[in-house]
PDB file of C-alpha atoms in Angstrom:
ATOM      1  CA  LEU A   1       0.000   0.000   0.000  1.00  0.00           C
ATOM      2  CA  PHE A   2       1.060   3.553  -0.563  1.00  0.00           C
ATOM      3  CA  THR A   3      -0.969   6.331   0.991  1.00  0.00           C
ATOM      4  CA  GLU A   4      -0.300  10.021   0.409  1.00  0.00           C
ATOM      5  CA  TYR A   5      -1.180  12.659   3.003  1.00  0.00           C
ATOM      6  CA  ASP A   6      -1.057  16.438   2.741  1.00  0.00           C
ATOM      7  CA  ASP A   7       2.060  16.962   4.846  1.00  0.00           C
ATOM      8  CA  ASP A   8       4.013  13.828   4.048  1.00  0.00           C
ATOM      9  CA  GLN A   9       3.980  10.499   2.273  1.00  0.00           C
ATOM     10  CA  MET A  10       3.752   7.149   3.960  1.00  0.00           C
ATOM     11  CA  GLY A  11       4.658   3.684   2.748  1.00  0.00           C
ATOM     12  CA  CYS A  12       2.148   1.766   4.828  1.00  0.00           C
ATOM     13  CA  ALA A  13       2.053  -1.818   6.146  1.00  0.00           C
ATOM     14  CA  THR A  14      -1.022  -3.367   7.715  1.00  0.00           C
ATOM     15  CA  VAL A  15      -0.553  -5.104  11.036  1.00  0.00           C
ATOM     16  CA  ALA A  16      -3.377  -7.595  11.456  1.00  0.00           C
ATOM     17  CA  CYS A  17      -3.610 -10.073  14.267  1.00  0.00           C
ATOM     18  CA  ALA A  18      -6.110 -11.496  16.702  1.00  0.00           C
ATOM     19  CA  ALA A  19      -5.662 -12.244  20.381  1.00  0.00           C
ATOM     20  CA  SER A  20      -2.116 -12.184  21.739  1.00  0.00           C
ATOM     21  CA  SER A  21      -1.888 -15.988  21.713  1.00  0.00           C
ATOM     22  CA  ASP A  22      -2.496 -15.903  17.952  1.00  0.00           C
ATOM     23  CA  ASP A  23      -0.081 -13.138  16.979  1.00  0.00           C
ATOM     24  CA  PRO A  24       3.442 -14.540  16.887  1.00  0.00           C
ATOM     25  CA  ASP A  25       4.821 -11.250  15.560  1.00  0.00           C
ATOM     26  CA  ILE A  26       3.676  -9.274  18.594  1.00  0.00           C
ATOM     27  CA  SER A  27       5.008  -9.710  22.108  1.00  0.00           C
ATOM     28  CA  SER A  28       5.129  -7.546  25.193  1.00  0.00           C
ATOM     29  CA  SER A  29       8.579  -6.374  24.134  1.00  0.00           C
ATOM     30  CA  GLY A  30       7.543  -5.514  20.585  1.00  0.00           C
ATOM     31  CA  MET A  31       7.202  -7.392  17.341  1.00  0.00           C
ATOM     32  CA  GLY A  32      10.269  -9.468  18.004  1.00  0.00           C
ATOM     33  CA  ASP A  33      12.793 -10.654  15.482  1.00  0.00           C
ATOM     34  CA  THR A  34      10.441 -12.222  12.954  1.00  0.00           C
ATOM     35  CA  THR A  35      10.796 -11.943   9.197  1.00  0.00           C
ATOM     36  CA  TYR A  36       7.562  -9.944   9.080  1.00  0.00           C
ATOM     37  CA  ALA A  37       8.786  -7.469  11.699  1.00  0.00           C
ATOM     38  CA  LYS A  38      12.096  -7.027   9.890  1.00  0.00           C
ATOM     39  CA  ILE A  39      10.365  -6.349   6.577  1.00  0.00           C
ATOM     40  CA  VAL A  40       7.835  -3.938   8.091  1.00  0.00           C
ATOM     41  CA  SER A  41      10.496  -1.926   9.913  1.00  0.00           C
ATOM     42  CA  SER A  42      12.920  -1.829   6.976  1.00  0.00           C
ATOM     43  CA  GLU A  43      10.505  -1.306   4.062  1.00  0.00           C
ATOM     44  CA  PHE A  44       7.737   0.860   5.549  1.00  0.00           C
ATOM     45  CA  ASN A  45       7.526   4.081   7.493  1.00  0.00           C
ATOM     46  CA  SER A  46       4.019   3.576   8.869  1.00  0.00           C
ATOM     47  CA  ILE A  47       1.519   0.945   9.920  1.00  0.00           C
ATOM     48  CA  VAL A  48      -2.246   0.572  10.054  1.00  0.00           C
ATOM     49  CA  VAL A  49      -3.506  -1.480  12.960  1.00  0.00           C
ATOM     50  CA  GLU A  50      -6.043  -3.633  11.148  1.00  0.00           C
ATOM     51  CA  HIS A  51      -8.135  -5.249  13.880  1.00  0.00           C
ATOM     52  CA  HIS A  52      -7.241  -4.152  17.387  1.00  0.00           C
ATOM     53  CA  LEU A  53      -8.479  -0.547  17.121  1.00  0.00           C
ATOM     54  CA  LYS A  54     -12.001  -1.492  16.117  1.00  0.00           C
ATOM     55  CA  TRP A  55     -14.770  -0.936  18.657  1.00  0.00           C
ATOM     56  CA  ALA A  56     -15.792  -4.509  19.532  1.00  0.00           C
ATOM     57  CA  PRO A  57     -12.216  -5.817  19.856  1.00  0.00           C
ATOM     58  CA  LEU A  58     -11.381  -2.956  22.198  1.00  0.00           C
ATOM     59  CA  CYS A  59     -14.268  -3.481  24.572  1.00  0.00           C
ATOM     60  CA  GLU A  60     -16.082  -6.719  23.812  1.00  0.00           C
ATOM     61  CA  THR A  61     -14.345  -9.588  22.036  1.00  0.00           C
ATOM     62  CA  LEU A  62     -10.608  -9.614  22.759  1.00  0.00           C
ATOM     63  CA  PRO A  63      -9.358 -11.048  26.027  1.00  0.00           C
ATOM     64  CA  GLY A  64      -7.418  -8.762  28.282  1.00  0.00           C
ATOM     65  CA  PRO A  65      -7.146  -7.488  31.837  1.00  0.00           C
ATOM     66  CA  ILE A  66     -10.934  -7.367  32.203  1.00  0.00           C
ATOM     67  CA  ASP A  67     -12.096 -10.538  34.010  1.00  0.00           C
ATOM     68  CA  GLU A  68     -13.587 -12.738  31.283  1.00  0.00           C
ATOM     69  CA  LYS A  69     -15.496 -14.885  33.833  1.00  0.00           C
ATOM     70  CA  THR A  70     -17.625 -11.975  35.037  1.00  0.00           C
ATOM     71  CA  PRO A  71     -20.617 -11.334  32.756  1.00  0.00           C
ATOM     72  CA  SER A  72     -20.394  -7.795  31.426  1.00  0.00           C
ATOM     73  CA  ASN A  73     -21.227  -5.883  28.286  1.00  0.00           C
ATOM     74  CA  ARG A  74     -17.987  -3.982  28.980  1.00  0.00           C
ATOM     75  CA  LEU A  75     -19.699  -0.703  28.086  1.00  0.00           C
ATOM     76  CA  GLY A  76     -17.112   1.977  28.726  1.00  0.00           C
ATOM     77  CA  ARG A  77     -14.447  -0.569  29.735  1.00  0.00           C
ATOM     78  CA  TYR A  78     -11.567  -0.741  27.283  1.00  0.00           C
ATOM     79  CA  ASP A  79      -8.582  -3.032  26.895  1.00  0.00           C
ATOM     80  CA  PHE A  80      -5.874  -1.182  24.945  1.00  0.00           C
ATOM     81  CA  SER A  81      -3.087  -3.616  25.873  1.00  0.00           C
ATOM     82  CA  HIS A  82      -2.893  -5.413  22.515  1.00  0.00           C
ATOM     83  CA  VAL A  83      -2.885  -2.280  20.383  1.00  0.00           C
ATOM     84  CA  ASP A  84      -0.571  -0.388  22.768  1.00  0.00           C
ATOM     85  CA  ARG A  85       2.138  -2.984  22.077  1.00  0.00           C
ATOM     86  CA  ILE A  86       1.743  -2.547  18.319  1.00  0.00           C
ATOM     87  CA  VAL A  87       1.677   1.261  18.474  1.00  0.00           C
ATOM     88  CA  ASP A  88       4.678   1.395  20.823  1.00  0.00           C
ATOM     89  CA  TRP A  89       6.626  -0.964  18.551  1.00  0.00           C
ATOM     90  CA  ALA A  90       6.015   1.342  15.578  1.00  0.00           C
ATOM     91  CA  ILE A  91       6.772   4.564  17.467  1.00  0.00           C
ATOM     92  CA  ASP A  92      10.012   3.055  18.822  1.00  0.00           C
ATOM     93  CA  ARG A  93      11.045   2.681  15.169  1.00  0.00           C
ATOM     94  CA  ASN A  94      10.001   6.233  14.192  1.00  0.00           C
ATOM     95  CA  MET A  95       7.051   4.918  12.225  1.00  0.00           C
ATOM     96  CA  LYS A  96       3.703   6.661  11.938  1.00  0.00           C
ATOM     97  CA  VAL A  97       0.530   4.846  12.938  1.00  0.00           C
ATOM     98  CA  LYS A  98      -2.877   5.202  11.312  1.00  0.00           C
ATOM     99  CA  GLY A  99      -5.885   4.405  13.479  1.00  0.00           C
ATOM    100  CA  HIS A 100      -8.464   2.187  11.768  1.00  0.00           C
ATOM    101  CA  VAL A 101     -11.466   2.351  12.349  1.00  0.00           C
ATOM    102  CA  LEU A 102     -13.507   4.022  15.088  1.00  0.00           C
ATOM    103  CA  VAL A 103     -17.035   3.391  13.759  1.00  0.00           C
ATOM    104  CA  TRP A 104     -17.916   0.480  11.472  1.00  0.00           C
ATOM    105  CA  HIS A 105     -21.153  -1.476  11.565  1.00  0.00           C
ATOM    106  CA  VAL A 106     -19.319  -4.800  11.196  1.00  0.00           C
ATOM    107  CA  THR A 107     -17.284  -4.360  14.393  1.00  0.00           C
ATOM    108  CA  THR A 108     -19.825  -2.546  16.509  1.00  0.00           C
ATOM    109  CA  PRO A 109     -20.336  -4.243  19.889  1.00  0.00           C
ATOM    110  CA  SER A 110     -23.441  -6.437  20.000  1.00  0.00           C
ATOM    111  CA  TRP A 111     -24.916  -4.520  22.936  1.00  0.00           C
ATOM    112  CA  VAL A 112     -25.374  -1.417  20.759  1.00  0.00           C
ATOM    113  CA  GLU A 113     -28.401  -3.142  19.162  1.00  0.00           C
ATOM    114  CA  SER A 114     -30.398  -2.753  22.381  1.00  0.00           C
ATOM    115  CA  MET A 115     -29.651   0.964  22.783  1.00  0.00           C
ATOM    116  CA  SER A 116     -31.924   3.874  21.934  1.00  0.00           C
ATOM    117  CA  SER A 117     -30.875   6.417  19.322  1.00  0.00           C
ATOM    118  CA  GLU A 118     -29.695   8.850  21.981  1.00  0.00           C
ATOM    119  CA  GLU A 119     -27.768   6.129  23.825  1.00  0.00           C
ATOM    120  CA  ILE A 120     -26.041   5.144  20.569  1.00  0.00           C
ATOM    121  CA  ARG A 121     -25.073   8.760  19.893  1.00  0.00           C
ATOM    122  CA  GLN A 122     -23.597   9.022  23.387  1.00  0.00           C
ATOM    123  CA  ALA A 123     -21.826   5.647  23.075  1.00  0.00           C
ATOM    124  CA  ILE A 124     -20.249   6.608  19.727  1.00  0.00           C
ATOM    125  CA  LYS A 125     -19.069   9.952  21.087  1.00  0.00           C
ATOM    126  CA  ARG A 126     -17.676   8.303  24.237  1.00  0.00           C
ATOM    127  CA  HIS A 127     -15.946   5.627  22.144  1.00  0.00           C
ATOM    128  CA  ILE A 128     -14.320   8.148  19.799  1.00  0.00           C
ATOM    129  CA  PHE A 129     -13.196  10.413  22.655  1.00  0.00           C
ATOM    130  CA  THR A 130     -11.933   7.463  24.740  1.00  0.00           C
ATOM    131  CA  THR A 131      -9.983   5.826  21.930  1.00  0.00           C
ATOM    132  CA  MET A 132      -8.532   8.966  20.378  1.00  0.00           C
ATOM    133  CA  GLY A 133      -7.801  10.370  23.822  1.00  0.00           C
ATOM    134  CA  HIS A 134      -5.876   7.241  24.792  1.00  0.00           C
ATOM    135  CA  PHE A 135      -3.672   7.593  21.709  1.00  0.00           C
ATOM    136  CA  GLN A 136      -3.383  11.397  21.727  1.00  0.00           C
ATOM    137  CA  GLY A 137       0.071  12.361  20.520  1.00  0.00           C
ATOM    138  CA  ARG A 138       0.767   8.808  19.332  1.00  0.00           C
ATOM    139  CA  ILE A 139      -1.678   8.339  16.433  1.00  0.00           C
ATOM    140  CA  LYS A 140      -2.021  11.298  14.082  1.00  0.00           C
ATOM    141  CA  TYR A 141      -4.159   9.822  11.278  1.00  0.00           C
ATOM    142  CA  TRP A 142      -7.558   8.164  11.766  1.00  0.00           C
ATOM    143  CA  ASP A 143     -10.272   6.464   9.749  1.00  0.00           C
ATOM    144  CA  VAL A 144     -13.325   7.541  11.722  1.00  0.00           C
ATOM    145  CA  VAL A 145     -16.246   5.951   9.844  1.00  0.00           C
ATOM    146  CA  ASN A 146     -15.940   2.942   7.533  1.00  0.00           C
ATOM    147  CA  GLU A 147     -18.392   1.889   4.808  1.00  0.00           C
ATOM    148  CA  SER A 148     -21.148   4.382   5.547  1.00  0.00           C
ATOM    149  CA  LEU A 149     -22.140   4.237   1.878  1.00  0.00           C
ATOM    150  CA  ALA A 150     -23.393   1.229  -0.077  1.00  0.00           C
ATOM    151  CA  PRO A 151     -21.707   0.320  -3.401  1.00  0.00           C
ATOM    152  CA  ASP A 152     -24.444   2.213  -5.292  1.00  0.00           C
ATOM    153  CA  GLY A 153     -23.695   5.424  -3.360  1.00  0.00           C
ATOM    154  CA  SER A 154     -26.748   5.280  -1.119  1.00  0.00           C
ATOM    155  CA  LEU A 155     -26.498   5.139   2.669  1.00  0.00           C
ATOM    156  CA  ALA A 156     -25.523   1.659   3.852  1.00  0.00           C
ATOM    157  CA  GLU A 157     -28.288  -0.356   5.529  1.00  0.00           C
ATOM    158  CA  ASN A 158     -26.923  -0.939   9.020  1.00  0.00           C
ATOM    159  CA  ILE A 159     -27.613  -0.350  12.707  1.00  0.00           C
ATOM    160  CA  PHE A 160     -26.639   3.311  12.445  1.00  0.00           C
ATOM    161  CA  LEU A 161     -29.003   4.090   9.575  1.00  0.00           C
ATOM    162  CA  LYS A 162     -31.825   2.181  11.267  1.00  0.00           C
ATOM    163  CA  LYS A 163     -31.467   3.768  14.691  1.00  0.00           C
ATOM    164  CA  LEU A 164     -29.970   7.193  14.008  1.00  0.00           C
TER     165      LEU A 164
END
């Protein structure tokens, strides 16, 4: 991928991985000494965190410090540990990080379905402020909304169109 921005150009690699047990390239000390990590750090000057910055993985589906045995919709409770390791790895190598994506119907937490329109508005605002606030000064570029339009150019049929 090559993405051009107004103030600079970025050769961009996507870092995609699931839970920490499934991502051999990511460890608490960074991406390690894998072939992938070597290529990313030598051939690219930025990364896009593909999965970990999405809403449901941050506060619903990925395991983390939140006790998984206690039933909870995790509303307002975030686990940034997985993505912090990726972001820190990139920053330690003077790479830029693009945040992807704050609002996308595919990775919206399941509990949003039961909310009223006003509750959804508040939850989206809280999610955006919480996530961007956590990475303030570390992530400069963000995809905020993904796939709000259908392929024909009309508004996409999803939870946000239905309830908002």
